[in-house]
Every structure is written in structure tokens, then in C-alpha cells.
Amino acid sequence: MTRTRVEQREHTRRTLLAVSRRLFASRGYGAVGLAEIVRESGVTKGALYHHFEGKAELFRAVLNEVQQEVAARVAAAADAADDPWSRLRAGCAAFVTAGADPEVQRVMLIDGPAVLGWNEWRAIDEANSARHLAEALAELIEDGTIPAQPVAPLTRLLSGAMNEAVLWLAQSAGPDDLADTLAALSVLLESLRRR
């Protein structure tokens, strides 16, 4: 059975993304060339340029894919909880746990800002996860669980703390570092609650 042109194009695009993701995650953006990507994908450079303007746009697509997967993991963990406070705690813990994955660290937190620049990286982060964190915090402020305060800076502070923790986990070697980080996150979140 032969593939239609649309199916073939989509297959080529998915293959380019999968190969690029594996290479970027294992060696970093700067150590991977387009020639290697097309060779390992089994396509021509023309096929790559049909789908992406170049290496940076290909990386942007990989980053978007990783961000969306992390956001989906966070949302699934949060949605499994019973109440808004438990959803925030579960979602934050899921983010830190997902961020402990070396592939996520390399693509999303190390190369993402370096390759795309902070403004573009933050826009992608906002679209995929920061917006959800802000909504969760706003709900908790509205229901009185967290004292009234501006949501935007609180979102940035909590997001920044979690991103920094994940970057630290990338450099740490201790077997208990993830568990210790999750415990510290729990204490940090509890400090937000109205007493």
C-alpha cells in the first residue's frame, strides 16, 4: 500500500523531529549539524528545507514538542488531584520530576534559551506551562487558600524556582537529590498557604 503525498510529508516531518530531538538531547544543539540530521533521517537536505527553514526552526519545533509533553504530564498529574491546592502541588511536583529527565533539561532549559533567546523561549514557556500555573495560583487566591497578591510576579517566582531546581538537578549526582528537591518544593508551596 503506498502512502499519499500528505502522509509521506507528515512521515518525513515526524522523522526529522524524532531524529533531531534524539541528537539535540544527547549532544546539544551546537554539536549537531544538518548533514547528520538528514543522513540519520534518511532524507535529503531539500526535504528538510521543505519542512523547516533551517536548524533553528527545527530546534524550535523540537522544543515546542518537549514543552507540550511536559505540560501534558503536569496537567495529567494536576487533573488527577481532588481539589485546587492538591492540583497545584501535584502539577508542580510533576514539572520538577519531568524536568529531572536529561532530555527535557538539555532541550527545554539549557539549549532552549541559548538557541532562541530569552524572549522567544519565555513566549514558548508561557504558551505551554506558565499560563496554567498562573491560572492555578489565581484560583487559589480567589478561593482564599493563598493570601491576596499579584498573580504575575508570584507565577514568575515559583516558575523560576522550579526551573532553577531542575537545572541544579542536571548537575547534581546525589541519589536523593530529586526526592530532596520535591520535599523542599512541598515546604515552599506550603509557605504560600493562608494560615
PDB file of C-alpha atoms in Angstrom:
ATOM      1  CA  MET A   1       0.000   0.000   0.000  1.00  0.00           C
ATOM      2  CA  THR A   2       1.501   3.341  -0.991  1.00  0.00           C
ATOM      3  CA  ARG A   3       1.365   6.486   1.062  1.00  0.00           C
ATOM      4  CA  THR A   4      -0.303   9.611  -0.186  1.00  0.00           C
ATOM      5  CA  ARG A   5       1.849  12.699  -0.630  1.00  0.00           C
ATOM      6  CA  VAL A   6       0.354  14.209   2.524  1.00  0.00           C
ATOM      7  CA  GLU A   7       1.119  11.064   4.527  1.00  0.00           C
ATOM      8  CA  GLN A   8       4.673  10.952   3.155  1.00  0.00           C
ATOM      9  CA  ARG A   9       5.267  14.618   4.025  1.00  0.00           C
ATOM     10  CA  GLU A  10       3.961  14.077   7.545  1.00  0.00           C
ATOM     11  CA  HIS A  11       6.095  10.949   7.943  1.00  0.00           C
ATOM     12  CA  THR A  12       9.176  12.899   6.799  1.00  0.00           C
ATOM     13  CA  ARG A  13       8.416  15.736   9.211  1.00  0.00           C
ATOM     14  CA  ARG A  14       7.890  13.345  12.150  1.00  0.00           C
ATOM     15  CA  THR A  15      11.118  11.508  11.295  1.00  0.00           C
ATOM     16  CA  LEU A  16      13.102  14.765  11.155  1.00  0.00           C
ATOM     17  CA  LEU A  17      11.679  15.810  14.522  1.00  0.00           C
ATOM     18  CA  ALA A  18      12.372  12.446  16.172  1.00  0.00           C
ATOM     19  CA  VAL A  19      15.956  12.224  14.911  1.00  0.00           C
ATOM     20  CA  SER A  20      16.676  15.868  15.733  1.00  0.00           C
ATOM     21  CA  ARG A  21      15.226  15.501  19.190  1.00  0.00           C
ATOM     22  CA  ARG A  22      17.385  12.467  19.929  1.00  0.00           C
ATOM     23  CA  LEU A  23      20.527  14.194  18.656  1.00  0.00           C
ATOM     24  CA  PHE A  24      19.860  17.560  20.317  1.00  0.00           C
ATOM     25  CA  ALA A  25      19.014  15.868  23.621  1.00  0.00           C
ATOM     26  CA  SER A  26      22.053  13.617  23.638  1.00  0.00           C
ATOM     27  CA  ARG A  27      24.718  16.026  22.401  1.00  0.00           C
ATOM     28  CA  GLY A  28      23.264  19.519  22.458  1.00  0.00           C
ATOM     29  CA  TYR A  29      22.215  21.884  19.695  1.00  0.00           C
ATOM     30  CA  GLY A  30      25.702  23.192  18.951  1.00  0.00           C
ATOM     31  CA  ALA A  31      27.221  19.744  18.409  1.00  0.00           C
ATOM     32  CA  VAL A  32      24.659  18.606  15.826  1.00  0.00           C
ATOM     33  CA  GLY A  33      24.817  19.544  12.154  1.00  0.00           C
ATOM     34  CA  LEU A  34      22.115  19.469   9.489  1.00  0.00           C
ATOM     35  CA  ALA A  35      24.100  16.952   7.415  1.00  0.00           C
ATOM     36  CA  GLU A  36      23.970  14.489  10.313  1.00  0.00           C
ATOM     37  CA  ILE A  37      20.240  15.065  10.818  1.00  0.00           C
ATOM     38  CA  VAL A  38      19.349  14.416   7.183  1.00  0.00           C
ATOM     39  CA  ARG A  39      21.683  11.408   6.986  1.00  0.00           C
ATOM     40  CA  GLU A  40      20.200   9.780  10.093  1.00  0.00           C
ATOM     41  CA  SER A  41      16.676  10.676   8.971  1.00  0.00           C
ATOM     42  CA  GLY A  42      17.231   9.110   5.569  1.00  0.00           C
ATOM     43  CA  VAL A  43      16.056  12.228   3.734  1.00  0.00           C
ATOM     44  CA  THR A  44      17.631  14.891   1.559  1.00  0.00           C
ATOM     45  CA  LYS A  45      18.520  18.416   2.625  1.00  0.00           C
ATOM     46  CA  GLY A  46      15.796  19.560   0.235  1.00  0.00           C
ATOM     47  CA  ALA A  47      13.246  17.550   2.206  1.00  0.00           C
ATOM     48  CA  LEU A  48      14.451  19.146   5.445  1.00  0.00           C
ATOM     49  CA  TYR A  49      14.211  22.634   3.952  1.00  0.00           C
ATOM     50  CA  HIS A  50      10.723  21.818   2.666  1.00  0.00           C
ATOM     51  CA  HIS A  51       9.592  21.468   6.286  1.00  0.00           C
ATOM     52  CA  PHE A  52      11.954  23.792   8.169  1.00  0.00           C
ATOM     53  CA  GLU A  53      13.848  26.947   7.201  1.00  0.00           C
ATOM     54  CA  GLY A  54      16.938  25.689   8.977  1.00  0.00           C
ATOM     55  CA  LYS A  55      18.390  24.199  12.115  1.00  0.00           C
ATOM     56  CA  ALA A  56      16.989  26.872  14.458  1.00  0.00           C
ATOM     57  CA  GLU A  57      13.436  26.367  13.214  1.00  0.00           C
ATOM     58  CA  LEU A  58      13.849  22.596  13.525  1.00  0.00           C
ATOM     59  CA  PHE A  59      15.060  23.077  17.105  1.00  0.00           C
ATOM     60  CA  ARG A  60      12.109  25.385  17.813  1.00  0.00           C
ATOM     61  CA  ALA A  61       9.739  22.598  16.699  1.00  0.00           C
ATOM     62  CA  VAL A  62      11.566  20.079  18.912  1.00  0.00           C
ATOM     63  CA  LEU A  63      11.399  22.476  21.868  1.00  0.00           C
ATOM     64  CA  ASN A  64       7.679  23.017  21.311  1.00  0.00           C
ATOM     65  CA  GLU A  65       7.158  19.263  21.263  1.00  0.00           C
ATOM     66  CA  VAL A  66       9.097  18.794  24.519  1.00  0.00           C
ATOM     67  CA  GLN A  67       7.287  21.723  26.177  1.00  0.00           C
ATOM     68  CA  GLN A  68       3.898  20.325  25.173  1.00  0.00           C
ATOM     69  CA  GLU A  69       4.769  16.864  26.506  1.00  0.00           C
ATOM     70  CA  VAL A  70       5.903  18.310  29.838  1.00  0.00           C
ATOM     71  CA  ALA A  71       2.750  20.448  30.008  1.00  0.00           C
ATOM     72  CA  ALA A  72       0.639  17.350  29.324  1.00  0.00           C
ATOM     73  CA  ARG A  73       2.388  15.444  32.140  1.00  0.00           C
ATOM     74  CA  VAL A  74       1.842  18.349  34.521  1.00  0.00           C
ATOM     75  CA  ALA A  75      -1.816  18.676  33.508  1.00  0.00           C
ATOM     76  CA  ALA A  76      -2.415  14.932  33.910  1.00  0.00           C
ATOM     77  CA  ALA A  77      -0.914  14.964  37.408  1.00  0.00           C
ATOM     78  CA  ALA A  78      -2.896  18.052  38.376  1.00  0.00           C
ATOM     79  CA  ASP A  79      -6.146  16.729  36.922  1.00  0.00           C
ATOM     80  CA  ALA A  80      -5.806  13.545  38.975  1.00  0.00           C
ATOM     81  CA  ALA A  81      -5.947  15.564  42.222  1.00  0.00           C
ATOM     82  CA  ASP A  82      -9.197  16.295  44.051  1.00  0.00           C
ATOM     83  CA  ASP A  83      -9.004  19.983  44.918  1.00  0.00           C
ATOM     84  CA  PRO A  84      -7.252  23.152  43.671  1.00  0.00           C
ATOM     85  CA  TRP A  85      -4.494  23.044  46.301  1.00  0.00           C
ATOM     86  CA  SER A  86      -3.706  19.391  45.607  1.00  0.00           C
ATOM     87  CA  ARG A  87      -3.755  20.131  41.865  1.00  0.00           C
ATOM     88  CA  LEU A  88      -1.131  22.880  42.303  1.00  0.00           C
ATOM     89  CA  ARG A  89       1.087  20.641  44.422  1.00  0.00           C
ATOM     90  CA  ALA A  90       0.757  17.686  42.045  1.00  0.00           C
ATOM     91  CA  GLY A  91       1.372  19.831  38.967  1.00  0.00           C
ATOM     92  CA  CYS A  92       4.477  21.477  40.438  1.00  0.00           C
ATOM     93  CA  ALA A  93       5.888  18.122  41.548  1.00  0.00           C
ATOM     94  CA  ALA A  94       5.189  16.678  38.088  1.00  0.00           C
ATOM     95  CA  PHE A  95       7.055  19.586  36.473  1.00  0.00           C
ATOM     96  CA  VAL A  96      10.141  19.080  38.642  1.00  0.00           C
ATOM     97  CA  THR A  97      10.037  15.329  38.074  1.00  0.00           C
ATOM     98  CA  ALA A  98       9.673  15.764  34.297  1.00  0.00           C
ATOM     99  CA  GLY A  99      12.424  18.355  34.341  1.00  0.00           C
ATOM    100  CA  ALA A 100      14.775  15.882  36.002  1.00  0.00           C
ATOM    101  CA  ASP A 101      14.808  13.975  32.705  1.00  0.00           C
ATOM    102  CA  PRO A 102      18.134  14.810  30.974  1.00  0.00           C
ATOM    103  CA  GLU A 103      16.411  15.148  27.587  1.00  0.00           C
ATOM    104  CA  VAL A 104      13.996  17.732  28.954  1.00  0.00           C
ATOM    105  CA  GLN A 105      16.805  19.568  30.745  1.00  0.00           C
ATOM    106  CA  ARG A 106      19.002  19.785  27.659  1.00  0.00           C
ATOM    107  CA  VAL A 107      16.329  20.784  25.147  1.00  0.00           C
ATOM    108  CA  MET A 108      13.968  22.856  27.286  1.00  0.00           C
ATOM    109  CA  LEU A 109      16.135  24.511  29.901  1.00  0.00           C
ATOM    110  CA  ILE A 110      19.712  24.601  28.636  1.00  0.00           C
ATOM    111  CA  ASP A 111      19.607  24.896  24.839  1.00  0.00           C
ATOM    112  CA  GLY A 112      16.136  26.466  24.576  1.00  0.00           C
ATOM    113  CA  PRO A 113      17.044  29.875  25.989  1.00  0.00           C
ATOM    114  CA  ALA A 114      20.556  29.779  24.479  1.00  0.00           C
ATOM    115  CA  VAL A 115      19.399  28.971  20.942  1.00  0.00           C
ATOM    116  CA  LEU A 116      16.202  31.002  20.737  1.00  0.00           C
ATOM    117  CA  GLY A 117      16.963  33.801  23.181  1.00  0.00           C
ATOM    118  CA  TRP A 118      15.147  34.549  26.407  1.00  0.00           C
ATOM    119  CA  ASN A 119      12.212  36.419  24.864  1.00  0.00           C
ATOM    120  CA  GLU A 120      11.248  33.669  22.447  1.00  0.00           C
ATOM    121  CA  TRP A 121      11.923  30.929  24.992  1.00  0.00           C
ATOM    122  CA  ARG A 122       9.716  32.689  27.542  1.00  0.00           C
ATOM    123  CA  ALA A 123       6.923  33.077  24.967  1.00  0.00           C
ATOM    124  CA  ILE A 124       7.007  29.327  24.310  1.00  0.00           C
ATOM    125  CA  ASP A 125       7.130  28.617  28.050  1.00  0.00           C
ATOM    126  CA  GLU A 126       4.201  30.970  28.623  1.00  0.00           C
ATOM    127  CA  ALA A 127       2.127  29.266  25.934  1.00  0.00           C
ATOM    128  CA  ASN A 128       2.810  25.775  27.249  1.00  0.00           C
ATOM    129  CA  SER A 129       3.057  25.978  31.033  1.00  0.00           C
ATOM    130  CA  ALA A 130       3.343  29.362  32.778  1.00  0.00           C
ATOM    131  CA  ARG A 131      -0.203  30.269  31.786  1.00  0.00           C
ATOM    132  CA  HIS A 132      -1.530  27.153  33.550  1.00  0.00           C
ATOM    133  CA  LEU A 133       0.495  27.885  36.683  1.00  0.00           C
ATOM    134  CA  ALA A 134      -0.894  31.438  36.736  1.00  0.00           C
ATOM    135  CA  GLU A 135      -4.452  30.116  36.377  1.00  0.00           C
ATOM    136  CA  ALA A 136      -3.941  27.659  39.253  1.00  0.00           C
ATOM    137  CA  LEU A 137      -2.494  30.373  41.502  1.00  0.00           C
ATOM    138  CA  ALA A 138      -5.290  32.796  40.605  1.00  0.00           C
ATOM    139  CA  GLU A 139      -7.876  30.167  41.550  1.00  0.00           C
ATOM    140  CA  LEU A 140      -6.180  29.598  44.922  1.00  0.00           C
ATOM    141  CA  ILE A 141      -6.015  33.339  45.609  1.00  0.00           C
ATOM    142  CA  GLU A 142      -9.663  33.711  44.664  1.00  0.00           C
ATOM    143  CA  ASP A 143     -10.791  30.897  46.967  1.00  0.00           C
ATOM    144  CA  GLY A 144      -8.658  32.255  49.823  1.00  0.00           C
ATOM    145  CA  THR A 145      -6.192  29.365  50.049  1.00  0.00           C
ATOM    146  CA  ILE A 146      -3.354  31.771  49.221  1.00  0.00           C
ATOM    147  CA  PRO A 147      -3.452  35.359  50.550  1.00  0.00           C
ATOM    148  CA  ALA A 148      -4.407  38.022  48.020  1.00  0.00           C
ATOM    149  CA  GLN A 149      -1.422  39.180  45.970  1.00  0.00           C
ATOM    150  CA  PRO A 150      -0.496  39.900  42.358  1.00  0.00           C
ATOM    151  CA  VAL A 151      -0.503  36.657  40.347  1.00  0.00           C
ATOM    152  CA  ALA A 152       2.083  37.610  37.686  1.00  0.00           C
ATOM    153  CA  PRO A 153       5.102  38.018  39.990  1.00  0.00           C
ATOM    154  CA  LEU A 154       4.106  35.006  42.092  1.00  0.00           C
ATOM    155  CA  THR A 155       3.912  32.901  38.921  1.00  0.00           C
ATOM    156  CA  ARG A 156       7.369  34.061  37.789  1.00  0.00           C
ATOM    157  CA  LEU A 157       8.901  33.476  41.224  1.00  0.00           C
ATOM    158  CA  LEU A 158       7.518  29.950  41.520  1.00  0.00           C
ATOM    159  CA  SER A 159       8.299  29.085  37.895  1.00  0.00           C
ATOM    160  CA  GLY A 160      11.827  30.449  38.274  1.00  0.00           C
ATOM    161  CA  ALA A 161      12.381  28.460  41.452  1.00  0.00           C
ATOM    162  CA  MET A 162      11.263  25.239  39.780  1.00  0.00           C
ATOM    163  CA  ASN A 163      13.347  25.889  36.639  1.00  0.00           C
ATOM    164  CA  GLU A 164      16.411  26.612  38.765  1.00  0.00           C
ATOM    165  CA  ALA A 165      15.835  23.456  40.805  1.00  0.00           C
ATOM    166  CA  VAL A 166      15.650  21.384  37.642  1.00  0.00           C
ATOM    167  CA  LEU A 167      18.857  22.951  36.318  1.00  0.00           C
ATOM    168  CA  TRP A 168      20.537  22.138  39.623  1.00  0.00           C
ATOM    169  CA  LEU A 169      19.296  18.544  39.343  1.00  0.00           C
ATOM    170  CA  ALA A 170      21.002  18.350  35.945  1.00  0.00           C
ATOM    171  CA  GLN A 171      24.348  18.994  37.664  1.00  0.00           C
ATOM    172  CA  SER A 172      23.763  17.019  40.834  1.00  0.00           C
ATOM    173  CA  ALA A 173      24.798  13.442  41.357  1.00  0.00           C
ATOM    174  CA  GLY A 174      23.154  12.507  44.623  1.00  0.00           C
ATOM    175  CA  PRO A 175      20.696   9.610  44.581  1.00  0.00           C
ATOM    176  CA  ASP A 176      18.316  11.516  46.870  1.00  0.00           C
ATOM    177  CA  ASP A 177      18.523  14.884  45.098  1.00  0.00           C
ATOM    178  CA  LEU A 178      15.173  14.578  43.290  1.00  0.00           C
ATOM    179  CA  ALA A 179      13.389  13.451  46.461  1.00  0.00           C
ATOM    180  CA  ASP A 180      15.055  16.238  48.445  1.00  0.00           C
ATOM    181  CA  THR A 181      14.061  18.784  45.806  1.00  0.00           C
ATOM    182  CA  LEU A 182      10.449  17.605  45.850  1.00  0.00           C
ATOM    183  CA  ALA A 183      10.424  17.830  49.662  1.00  0.00           C
ATOM    184  CA  ALA A 184      11.813  21.388  49.538  1.00  0.00           C
ATOM    185  CA  LEU A 185       9.226  22.295  46.900  1.00  0.00           C
ATOM    186  CA  SER A 186       6.487  20.995  49.176  1.00  0.00           C
ATOM    187  CA  VAL A 187       7.734  23.210  52.026  1.00  0.00           C
ATOM    188  CA  LEU A 188       7.943  26.205  49.671  1.00  0.00           C
ATOM    189  CA  LEU A 189       4.393  25.668  48.454  1.00  0.00           C
ATOM    190  CA  GLU A 190       3.057  25.214  51.995  1.00  0.00           C
ATOM    191  CA  SER A 191       4.570  28.587  52.903  1.00  0.00           C
ATOM    192  CA  LEU A 192       2.206  30.201  50.382  1.00  0.00           C
ATOM    193  CA  ARG A 193      -0.923  28.970  52.130  1.00  0.00           C
ATOM    194  CA  ARG A 194      -3.020  31.222  54.315  1.00  0.00           C
ATOM    195  CA  ARG A 195      -2.502  30.314  57.963  1.00  0.00           C
TER     196      ARG A 195
END
